[in-house]
PDB file of C-alpha atoms in Angstrom:
ATOM      1  CA  GLN F 841      26.316-191.206-200.449  1.00  0.00           C
ATOM      2  CA  VAL F 842      22.637-193.107-201.591  1.00  0.00           C
ATOM      3  CA  HIS F 843      20.147-190.941-200.980  1.00  0.00           C
ATOM      4  CA  LEU F 844      16.134-191.989-201.728  1.00  0.00           C
ATOM      5  CA  VAL F 845      14.154-188.913-201.734  1.00  0.00           C
ATOM      6  CA  GLN F 846      10.488-189.790-201.575  1.00  0.00           C
ATOM      7  CA  SER F 847       7.117-187.604-202.747  1.00  0.00           C
ATOM      8  CA  GLY F 848       4.810-185.960-200.162  1.00  0.00           C
ATOM      9  CA  ALA F 849       1.772-186.989-198.486  1.00  0.00           C
ATOM     10  CA  GLU F 850      -1.087-187.948-199.843  1.00  0.00           C
ATOM     11  CA  VAL F 851      -4.610-188.138-199.433  1.00  0.00           C
ATOM     12  CA  LYS F 852      -7.330-190.329-201.390  1.00  0.00           C
ATOM     13  CA  LYS F 853     -10.613-191.361-201.671  1.00  0.00           C
ATOM     14  CA  PRO F 854     -11.727-195.279-201.780  1.00  0.00           C
ATOM     15  CA  GLY F 855     -11.063-196.600-204.967  1.00  0.00           C
ATOM     16  CA  ALA F 856      -8.686-193.942-206.458  1.00  0.00           C
ATOM     17  CA  SER F 857      -5.176-194.837-207.306  1.00  0.00           C
ATOM     18  CA  VAL F 858      -1.937-193.221-206.162  1.00  0.00           C
ATOM     19  CA  LYS F 859       1.725-192.869-207.408  1.00  0.00           C
ATOM     20  CA  VAL F 860       4.399-192.387-204.967  1.00  0.00           C
ATOM     21  CA  SER F 861       7.825-191.446-206.329  1.00  0.00           C
ATOM     22  CA  CYS F 862      11.135-192.409-205.269  1.00  0.00           C
ATOM     23  CA  LYS F 863      14.251-189.921-206.688  1.00  0.00           C
ATOM     24  CA  ALA F 864      17.440-191.673-206.016  1.00  0.00           C
ATOM     25  CA  SER F 865      21.176-190.482-206.028  1.00  0.00           C
ATOM     26  CA  GLY F 866      24.696-190.990-205.167  1.00  0.00           C
ATOM     27  CA  TYR F 867      25.009-194.201-207.251  1.00  0.00           C
ATOM     28  CA  THR F 868      24.171-195.724-209.892  1.00  0.00           C
ATOM     29  CA  PHE F 869      20.443-195.839-210.184  1.00  0.00           C
ATOM     30  CA  THR F 870      20.265-198.605-213.551  1.00  0.00           C
ATOM     31  CA  GLY F 871      22.777-200.841-211.065  1.00  0.00           C
ATOM     32  CA  TYR F 872      20.606-201.875-208.083  1.00  0.00           C
ATOM     33  CA  TYR F 873      17.272-203.035-207.761  1.00  0.00           C
ATOM     34  CA  ILE F 874      14.314-201.028-205.429  1.00  0.00           C
ATOM     35  CA  HIS F 875      12.104-202.525-203.531  1.00  0.00           C
ATOM     36  CA  TRP F 876       8.816-201.124-202.240  1.00  0.00           C
ATOM     37  CA  VAL F 877       7.642-201.887-198.905  1.00  0.00           C
ATOM     38  CA  ARG F 878       4.735-201.062-196.927  1.00  0.00           C
ATOM     39  CA  GLN F 879       3.398-200.504-193.267  1.00  0.00           C
ATOM     40  CA  ALA F 880      -0.257-200.108-191.812  1.00  0.00           C
ATOM     41  CA  PRO F 881      -0.656-197.646-188.740  1.00  0.00           C
ATOM     42  CA  GLY F 882       1.127-199.784-185.545  1.00  0.00           C
ATOM     43  CA  GLN F 883       1.902-202.651-187.862  1.00  0.00           C
ATOM     44  CA  GLY F 884       4.809-204.384-188.992  1.00  0.00           C
ATOM     45  CA  LEU F 885       6.341-204.166-192.253  1.00  0.00           C
ATOM     46  CA  GLU F 886       4.942-205.731-195.651  1.00  0.00           C
ATOM     47  CA  TRP F 887       7.163-206.286-199.322  1.00  0.00           C
ATOM     48  CA  MET F 888       5.230-205.380-201.760  1.00  0.00           C
ATOM     49  CA  GLY F 889       7.638-206.176-204.730  1.00  0.00           C
ATOM     50  CA  TRP F 890      10.739-205.400-206.563  1.00  0.00           C
ATOM     51  CA  ILE F 891      11.503-203.534-210.101  1.00  0.00           C
ATOM     52  CA  ASN F 892      14.754-203.739-211.733  1.00  0.00           C
ATOM     53  CA  PRO F 893      15.873-200.225-212.741  1.00  0.00           C
ATOM     54  CA  ASN F 894      18.229-201.737-215.986  1.00  0.00           C
ATOM     55  CA  SER F 895      15.752-203.931-217.569  1.00  0.00           C
ATOM     56  CA  GLY F 896      12.037-202.556-216.046  1.00  0.00           C
ATOM     57  CA  GLY F 897      11.386-206.145-215.346  1.00  0.00           C
ATOM     58  CA  THR F 898       9.339-206.521-211.607  1.00  0.00           C
ATOM     59  CA  ASN F 899       8.588-209.182-209.348  1.00  0.00           C
ATOM     60  CA  TYR F 900       5.567-208.189-207.055  1.00  0.00           C
ATOM     61  CA  ALA F 901       4.079-209.821-204.386  1.00  0.00           C
ATOM     62  CA  GLN F 902       0.806-212.243-204.989  1.00  0.00           C
ATOM     63  CA  ASN F 903      -1.514-210.023-202.535  1.00  0.00           C
ATOM     64  CA  PHE F 904      -0.539-207.073-204.434  1.00  0.00           C
ATOM     65  CA  GLN F 905      -0.227-208.254-208.468  1.00  0.00           C
ATOM     66  CA  ASP F 906      -3.665-207.604-209.574  1.00  0.00           C
ATOM     67  CA  TRP F 907      -3.726-203.786-208.307  1.00  0.00           C
ATOM     68  CA  VAL F 908      -0.113-202.229-208.191  1.00  0.00           C
ATOM     69  CA  THR F 909       2.356-201.298-210.731  1.00  0.00           C
ATOM     70  CA  MET F 910       5.969-200.209-210.458  1.00  0.00           C
ATOM     71  CA  THR F 911       7.809-197.975-212.885  1.00  0.00           C
ATOM     72  CA  ARG F 912      10.915-196.352-213.432  1.00  0.00           C
ATOM     73  CA  ASP F 913      12.313-193.252-215.684  1.00  0.00           C
ATOM     74  CA  ALA F 914      16.267-193.886-215.518  1.00  0.00           C
ATOM     75  CA  SER F 915      16.777-190.687-217.109  1.00  0.00           C
ATOM     76  CA  ILE F 916      15.526-189.245-213.695  1.00  0.00           C
ATOM     77  CA  SER F 917      16.812-191.709-212.203  1.00  0.00           C
ATOM     78  CA  THR F 918      13.044-192.373-210.296  1.00  0.00           C
ATOM     79  CA  ALA F 919      11.011-195.098-208.989  1.00  0.00           C
ATOM     80  CA  GLN F 920       7.099-195.497-209.549  1.00  0.00           C
ATOM     81  CA  MET F 921       4.791-196.931-207.504  1.00  0.00           C
ATOM     82  CA  GLU F 922       1.038-197.075-208.615  1.00  0.00           C
ATOM     83  CA  LEU F 923      -1.694-198.331-205.984  1.00  0.00           C
ATOM     84  CA  ARG F 924      -5.206-198.341-207.739  1.00  0.00           C
ATOM     85  CA  SER F 925      -8.543-199.108-206.288  1.00  0.00           C
ATOM     86  CA  LEU F 926      -7.568-198.342-203.344  1.00  0.00           C
ATOM     87  CA  ARG F 927      -9.242-199.118-199.992  1.00  0.00           C
ATOM     88  CA  SER F 928      -9.443-198.186-196.302  1.00  0.00           C
ATOM     89  CA  ASN F 929      -7.432-200.210-195.459  1.00  0.00           C
ATOM     90  CA  ASP F 930      -4.379-199.218-198.264  1.00  0.00           C
ATOM     91  CA  THR F 931      -3.818-196.258-195.726  1.00  0.00           C
ATOM     92  CA  ALA F 932       0.181-196.777-194.869  1.00  0.00           C
ATOM     93  CA  MET F 933       3.222-195.494-194.609  1.00  0.00           C
ATOM     94  CA  TYR F 934       5.100-196.416-198.109  1.00  0.00           C
ATOM     95  CA  TYR F 935       8.851-197.086-198.515  1.00  0.00           C
ATOM     96  CA  CYS F 936      11.076-197.253-201.195  1.00  0.00           C
ATOM     97  CA  ALA F 937      14.489-199.302-200.806  1.00  0.00           C
ATOM     98  CA  LYS F 938      17.793-200.298-202.743  1.00  0.00           C
ATOM     99  CA  SER F 939      18.925-203.326-202.326  1.00  0.00           C
ATOM    100  CA  SER F 940      22.762-203.993-202.110  1.00  0.00           C
ATOM    101  CA  GLY F 941      24.738-205.284-204.705  1.00  0.00           C
ATOM    102  CA  ARG F 942      23.745-208.643-203.606  1.00  0.00           C
ATOM    103  CA  GLY F 943      20.942-208.996-205.629  1.00  0.00           C
ATOM    104  CA  VAL F 944      17.519-208.652-204.375  1.00  0.00           C
ATOM    105  CA  ILE F 945      17.936-210.011-201.281  1.00  0.00           C
ATOM    106  CA  ASP F 946      18.110-207.638-198.729  1.00  0.00           C
ATOM    107  CA  LEU F 947      17.471-203.595-198.511  1.00  0.00           C
ATOM    108  CA  GLU F 948      21.062-202.096-198.132  1.00  0.00           C
ATOM    109  CA  SER F 949      19.301-198.301-198.239  1.00  0.00           C
ATOM    110  CA  TRP F 950      15.477-196.820-197.436  1.00  0.00           C
ATOM    111  CA  GLY F 951      13.335-193.708-198.671  1.00  0.00           C
ATOM    112  CA  GLN F 952      12.049-191.478-195.723  1.00  0.00           C
ATOM    113  CA  GLY F 953       8.596-192.756-196.514  1.00  0.00           C
ATOM    114  CA  THR F 954       5.301-191.598-198.190  1.00  0.00           C
ATOM    115  CA  LEU F 955       2.535-191.862-196.107  1.00  0.00           C
ATOM    116  CA  VAL F 956      -0.513-192.315-197.913  1.00  0.00           C
ATOM    117  CA  THR F 957      -4.114-192.125-195.975  1.00  0.00           C
ATOM    118  CA  VAL F 958      -7.150-192.973-197.807  1.00  0.00           C
ATOM    119  CA  SER F 959     -10.367-191.731-196.521  1.00  0.00           C
ATOM    120  CA  SER F 960     -13.367-190.725-197.908  1.00  0.00           C
TER     121      SER F 960
ATOM    122  CA  GLN W 617      -0.093-214.488-192.558  1.00  0.00           C
ATOM    123  CA  SER W 618       3.759-214.281-192.612  1.00  0.00           C
ATOM    124  CA  ALA W 619       5.871-217.718-193.755  1.00  0.00           C
ATOM    125  CA  LEU W 620       8.003-216.395-190.730  1.00  0.00           C
ATOM    126  CA  THR W 621       7.292-215.891-187.064  1.00  0.00           C
ATOM    127  CA  GLN W 622       8.936-213.627-184.266  1.00  0.00           C
ATOM    128  CA  PRO W 623       8.030-213.235-180.863  1.00  0.00           C
ATOM    129  CA  ALA W 624       5.723-210.091-180.180  1.00  0.00           C
ATOM    130  CA  SER W 625       8.159-208.748-177.975  1.00  0.00           C
ATOM    131  CA  VAL W 626      11.734-209.357-175.500  1.00  0.00           C
ATOM    132  CA  SER W 627      12.854-207.173-173.281  1.00  0.00           C
ATOM    133  CA  GLY W 628      16.507-207.394-171.233  1.00  0.00           C
ATOM    134  CA  SER W 629      18.313-204.858-168.997  1.00  0.00           C
ATOM    135  CA  PRO W 630      21.503-202.796-170.114  1.00  0.00           C
ATOM    136  CA  GLY W 631      24.379-204.779-170.811  1.00  0.00           C
ATOM    137  CA  GLN W 632      22.341-207.925-170.676  1.00  0.00           C
ATOM    138  CA  SER W 633      22.181-210.089-174.005  1.00  0.00           C
ATOM    139  CA  ILE W 634      19.266-210.847-175.693  1.00  0.00           C
ATOM    140  CA  THR W 635      18.537-212.989-178.824  1.00  0.00           C
ATOM    141  CA  ILE W 636      14.982-212.782-181.494  1.00  0.00           C
ATOM    142  CA  SER W 637      14.297-215.769-183.105  1.00  0.00           C
ATOM    143  CA  CYS W 638      12.491-215.729-186.657  1.00  0.00           C
ATOM    144  CA  THR W 639      11.028-219.376-187.378  1.00  0.00           C
ATOM    145  CA  ALA W 640      10.652-220.426-191.290  1.00  0.00           C
ATOM    146  CA  THR W 641       6.691-221.930-191.593  1.00  0.00           C
ATOM    147  CA  SER W 642       6.864-222.618-194.853  1.00  0.00           C
ATOM    148  CA  SER W 643       8.463-224.093-197.758  1.00  0.00           C
ATOM    149  CA  ASP W 644       8.852-220.726-199.663  1.00  0.00           C
ATOM    150  CA  VAL W 645      11.938-219.954-198.437  1.00  0.00           C
ATOM    151  CA  GLY W 646      13.626-222.875-199.611  1.00  0.00           C
ATOM    152  CA  ASP W 647      17.553-222.999-197.603  1.00  0.00           C
ATOM    153  CA  TYR W 648      16.675-220.019-195.523  1.00  0.00           C
ATOM    154  CA  ASN W 649      20.107-218.698-196.508  1.00  0.00           C
ATOM    155  CA  TYR W 650      19.270-215.713-197.182  1.00  0.00           C
ATOM    156  CA  VAL W 651      17.767-214.016-193.885  1.00  0.00           C
ATOM    157  CA  SER W 652      17.628-210.162-193.452  1.00  0.00           C
ATOM    158  CA  TRP W 653      17.486-207.983-190.070  1.00  0.00           C
ATOM    159  CA  TYR W 654      16.396-204.770-190.039  1.00  0.00           C
ATOM    160  CA  GLN W 655      15.733-202.397-186.794  1.00  0.00           C
ATOM    161  CA  GLN W 656      12.936-199.629-186.738  1.00  0.00           C
ATOM    162  CA  HIS W 657      12.763-197.014-184.346  1.00  0.00           C
ATOM    163  CA  PRO W 658       9.901-195.215-184.020  1.00  0.00           C
ATOM    164  CA  GLY W 659       8.638-193.311-186.398  1.00  0.00           C
ATOM    165  CA  LYS W 660      11.821-193.786-188.715  1.00  0.00           C
ATOM    166  CA  ALA W 661      12.465-195.566-191.572  1.00  0.00           C
ATOM    167  CA  PRO W 662      14.532-199.380-190.862  1.00  0.00           C
ATOM    168  CA  LYS W 663      17.852-199.804-191.679  1.00  0.00           C
ATOM    169  CA  LEU W 664      19.944-203.043-192.087  1.00  0.00           C
ATOM    170  CA  MET W 665      21.451-204.478-189.523  1.00  0.00           C
ATOM    171  CA  ILE W 666      22.468-208.123-190.686  1.00  0.00           C
ATOM    172  CA  TYR W 667      22.421-209.552-194.223  1.00  0.00           C
ATOM    173  CA  GLU W 668      22.784-213.401-195.719  1.00  0.00           C
ATOM    174  CA  VAL W 669      22.067-214.645-191.958  1.00  0.00           C
ATOM    175  CA  THR W 670      25.509-213.410-190.462  1.00  0.00           C
ATOM    176  CA  ASN W 671      27.001-210.495-192.152  1.00  0.00           C
ATOM    177  CA  ARG W 672      27.053-206.991-190.648  1.00  0.00           C
ATOM    178  CA  PRO W 673      26.993-204.031-193.265  1.00  0.00           C
ATOM    179  CA  SER W 674      29.495-201.612-192.688  1.00  0.00           C
ATOM    180  CA  GLY W 675      28.539-199.632-189.657  1.00  0.00           C
ATOM    181  CA  VAL W 676      26.720-201.453-187.871  1.00  0.00           C
ATOM    182  CA  SER W 677      27.821-201.997-184.552  1.00  0.00           C
ATOM    183  CA  ASN W 678      29.972-205.495-183.553  1.00  0.00           C
ATOM    184  CA  ARG W 679      27.077-206.046-180.756  1.00  0.00           C
ATOM    185  CA  PHE W 680      24.880-207.120-183.203  1.00  0.00           C
ATOM    186  CA  SER W 681      24.988-211.157-185.022  1.00  0.00           C
ATOM    187  CA  GLY W 682      23.197-213.334-186.376  1.00  0.00           C
ATOM    188  CA  SER W 683      23.047-217.131-186.716  1.00  0.00           C
ATOM    189  CA  LYS W 684      20.991-219.835-188.109  1.00  0.00           C
ATOM    190  CA  THR W 685      20.080-223.624-186.887  1.00  0.00           C
ATOM    191  CA  GLY W 686      17.768-225.586-188.929  1.00  0.00           C
ATOM    192  CA  ASP W 687      14.254-223.512-189.943  1.00  0.00           C
ATOM    193  CA  THR W 688      15.052-220.893-187.450  1.00  0.00           C
ATOM    194  CA  ALA W 689      17.321-217.799-187.901  1.00  0.00           C
ATOM    195  CA  SER W 690      18.507-215.413-184.502  1.00  0.00           C
ATOM    196  CA  LEU W 691      19.140-211.933-184.225  1.00  0.00           C
ATOM    197  CA  THR W 692      21.410-211.979-180.923  1.00  0.00           C
ATOM    198  CA  ILE W 693      22.495-207.843-179.754  1.00  0.00           C
ATOM    199  CA  SER W 694      24.828-208.239-176.667  1.00  0.00           C
ATOM    200  CA  GLY W 695      25.947-205.215-174.525  1.00  0.00           C
ATOM    201  CA  LEU W 696      21.989-204.054-174.523  1.00  0.00           C
ATOM    202  CA  GLN W 697      22.271-200.494-174.775  1.00  0.00           C
ATOM    203  CA  ALA W 698      19.160-198.257-174.439  1.00  0.00           C
ATOM    204  CA  ASP W 699      19.093-196.754-177.819  1.00  0.00           C
ATOM    205  CA  ASP W 700      18.307-200.654-178.858  1.00  0.00           C
ATOM    206  CA  GLU W 701      14.811-199.982-177.751  1.00  0.00           C
ATOM    207  CA  ALA W 702      13.344-200.931-180.947  1.00  0.00           C
ATOM    208  CA  ASP W 703      11.493-202.894-183.668  1.00  0.00           C
ATOM    209  CA  TYR W 704      13.368-205.886-185.022  1.00  0.00           C
ATOM    210  CA  TYR W 705      12.299-207.708-188.111  1.00  0.00           C
ATOM    211  CA  CYS W 706      13.496-210.740-189.625  1.00  0.00           C
ATOM    212  CA  CYS W 707      13.007-210.930-193.852  1.00  0.00           C
ATOM    213  CA  SER W 708      13.804-213.496-195.771  1.00  0.00           C
ATOM    214  CA  TYR W 709      13.982-213.887-199.830  1.00  0.00           C
ATOM    215  CA  THR W 710      11.769-216.783-201.277  1.00  0.00           C
ATOM    216  CA  ILE W 711      12.160-219.452-204.194  1.00  0.00           C
ATOM    217  CA  SER W 712       9.696-217.077-206.446  1.00  0.00           C
ATOM    218  CA  ALA W 713      12.662-214.186-205.896  1.00  0.00           C
ATOM    219  CA  THR W 714       9.985-212.707-203.386  1.00  0.00           C
ATOM    220  CA  LEU W 715      10.967-211.450-199.912  1.00  0.00           C
ATOM    221  CA  VAL W 716       8.731-212.039-196.692  1.00  0.00           C
ATOM    222  CA  PHE W 717       9.193-209.926-193.593  1.00  0.00           C
ATOM    223  CA  GLY W 718       8.927-211.384-190.288  1.00  0.00           C
ATOM    224  CA  THR W 719       5.785-210.317-187.574  1.00  0.00           C
ATOM    225  CA  GLY W 720       8.156-208.074-185.783  1.00  0.00           C
ATOM    226  CA  THR W 721       9.510-207.797-182.445  1.00  0.00           C
ATOM    227  CA  LYS W 722       9.455-205.197-179.887  1.00  0.00           C
ATOM    228  CA  VAL W 723      12.393-204.822-178.223  1.00  0.00           C
ATOM    229  CA  THR W 724      12.486-203.201-174.757  1.00  0.00           C
ATOM    230  CA  VAL W 725      15.535-202.288-172.875  1.00  0.00           C
ATOM    231  CA  LEU W 726      13.880-202.500-168.736  1.00  0.00           C
TER     232      LEU W 726
END
């Protein structure tokens, strides 16, 4: 059974960075893309980017290209997302999600979410 | 501003059918053949309900169906049940190999 377990909630000051991790189990980690999606309080879903856990290749949404980095450590089946220069409007729930076997086109399984709060 | 526009809310009575539309407003979605739909209950992670416009993942009720006409994809929920009350998001693959979500629709069961 596929499980994506994310790291715990974070509180950061404006200008700081945050790194959220996503540990996968129940499938071959390198065989499926990992996406990151965020949701501000009371708002909709916003796609941030994906990483290919096999090659490490990434593709970021234009809105995040200059301040997000997605990495992976295949030896421990874990993906990470780092967001830099945090602002108050980065306060959101951050989700990792696993693609299906159909490439990057859909998000088959989701982590439980990590709440990141940015406040001075 | 999302490339995919959904109605803010849709409602129906138990047993009725409702349809949520998702209209592409940007050519970034290409042929619009890779549309997926997600259900999100309050405080929960989203759940994949439909992929590639019309296909249901294993375990998803056949009361949920997807379709597409031109630049508008649709999710239909038949035999509406109380547990269907949730937010629903469409999502499309783009020509840049990225994804974009719709604006979201709140479904209320009256």
